[in-house]
Amino acid sequence: MRKIALITGATAGIGEATARLLAEKGYDLIITGRREERLAKLKEEIENATPARVHTLRFDVRDRRAVEEALDSLPEAWQAIDVLVNNAGLAVGLSRIYEGEIDDWEQMIDTNIKGLLYVSRKVLPGMVERRRGHVINISSTAGKEVYMNGNVYCATKFAVDALNKAMRLELVDHGVKVTSVNPGFVETEFSLVRFKGDTEKAKQVYAGMEPLHAQDIAEVIWFVLSRPEHVNINEIIVTPKAQANAYYIHREGQ
Ligand code: NDP
Ligand code: 8X3
């Protein structure tokens, strides 16, 4: 029987690459995000290119009711979710904490922590009932070490790290695996979002080094999922070759 993976934030970057790869590997997909046209386009492309079936759910993870309604709306054939990839997330702004934009903080906290919790709260009971499943939480090197001006974004990813550990503790006796994938710099729409559409600033983040590509993380997620049933990868940190940790990056010519 084909497995079902629900991927949040599949309209761009890591989520989109993961959706495409898991479809190739034999999963049916529930893809979510706020941008409906992108969801529809991705569904069409994946269904044309692979045997996968794709169900789209448009919602904002910050909106608790919308999350609940969307997941309650799943037809019966889509309810037995085998894999949850908690990927939707973002950084907004990069400034010292005493100069930070409080609206930006709220957006990060509401998306990266509360949104992840709302989705998990709806999906986990089914996994517990069926005594199988795998949750992959996308945290970050920013959830392992704090870097200058990263403050609240880092705090949200430290929270994801803590929730990942909590989930593993509380699901281990229910046959559900839990893994965190912690990437360093990945060139996606992430920096464009962080710098509120400033393409020049976004480009500078990756100057003089080769960042990871979304596909690199999709392949790590596939590696995690394709281990034998008795094996659980607890967490995995993956950076570009030029990145030593969350804040030390070697740039050519600098
Ligand atoms: P992108 O900006 O390319 O993709 C982010 C995805 O999250 C989009 O699909 C977006 O969909 C979705 N999303 C954001 N906010 C919401 C929301 N409120 N409700 C629903 N969906 C939302 O970034 P990445 O692919 O790089 O980021 C994916 C994850 O990886 C994030 O959790 C990020 O923190 C993490 N990460 C990224 C790294 C990087 O360097 N790129 C490194 C480490 C971790 P839409 O806008 O359509 O709603
Ligand atoms: C995203 C990577 O280093 O920009 O989590 O925070 S970083």
mmCIF file with all atom_site columns, C-alpha atoms and ligand atoms in Angstrom, residues 140-142 147 153 183-185 190 194 243 246, ligand 2:
data_model
loop_
_atom_site.group_PDB
_atom_site.id
_atom_site.type_symbol
_atom_site.label_atom_id
_atom_site.label_alt_id
_atom_site.label_comp_id
_atom_site.label_asym_id
_atom_site.label_entity_id
_atom_site.label_seq_id
_atom_site.pdbx_PDB_ins_code
_atom_site.Cartn_x
_atom_site.Cartn_y
_atom_site.Cartn_z
_atom_site.occupancy
_atom_site.B_iso_or_equiv
_atom_site.pdbx_formal_charge
_atom_site.auth_seq_id
_atom_site.auth_comp_id
_atom_site.auth_asym_id
_atom_site.auth_atom_id
_atom_site.pdbx_PDB_model_num
ATOM   1  C CA . SER A 1 140 ? 18.028 24.509 11.910 1.00 0.00 ? 140 SER A CA 1
ATOM   2  C CA . THR A 1 141 ? 21.628 25.091 12.886 1.00 0.00 ? 141 THR A CA 1
ATOM   3  C CA . ALA A 1 142 ? 19.946 28.191 14.347 1.00 0.00 ? 142 ALA A CA 1
ATOM   4  C CA . TYR A 1 147 ? 24.139 33.809 15.997 1.00 0.00 ? 147 TYR A CA 1
ATOM   5  C CA . TYR A 1 153 ? 14.427 33.147 14.975 1.00 0.00 ? 153 TYR A CA 1
ATOM   6  C CA . PRO A 1 183 ? 20.076 22.546 7.963  1.00 0.00 ? 183 PRO A CA 1
ATOM   7  C CA . GLY A 1 184 ? 22.558 25.380 7.709  1.00 0.00 ? 184 GLY A CA 1
ATOM   8  C CA . PHE A 1 185 ? 22.386 27.812 4.765  1.00 0.00 ? 185 PHE A CA 1
ATOM   9  C CA . PHE A 1 190 ? 14.174 31.945 2.994  1.00 0.00 ? 190 PHE A CA 1
ATOM   10 C CA . ARG A 1 194 ? 13.836 37.359 5.926  1.00 0.00 ? 194 ARG A CA 1
ATOM   11 C CA . GLN A 1 243 ? 29.845 26.490 6.882  1.00 0.00 ? 243 GLN A CA 1
ATOM   12 C CA . ALA A 1 246 ? 25.615 28.454 12.749 1.00 0.00 ? 246 ALA A CA 1
HETATM 13 C C1 . 8X3 B 2 .   ? 18.099 29.043 8.478  1.00 0.00 ? 2   8X3 B C1 1
HETATM 14 C C2 . 8X3 B 2 .   ? 19.585 29.120 8.432  1.00 0.00 ? 2   8X3 B C2 1
HETATM 15 O O1 . 8X3 B 2 .   ? 21.560 30.359 9.390  1.00 0.00 ? 2   8X3 B O1 1
HETATM 16 O O2 . 8X3 B 2 .   ? 19.959 31.657 8.152  1.00 0.00 ? 2   8X3 B O2 1
HETATM 17 O O3 . 8X3 B 2 .   ? 17.650 28.407 9.619  1.00 0.00 ? 2   8X3 B O3 1
HETATM 18 O O4 . 8X3 B 2 .   ? 19.437 30.846 10.348 1.00 0.00 ? 2   8X3 B O4 1
HETATM 19 S S1 . 8X3 B 2 .   ? 20.147 30.567 9.125  1.00 0.00 ? 2   8X3 B S1 1
#
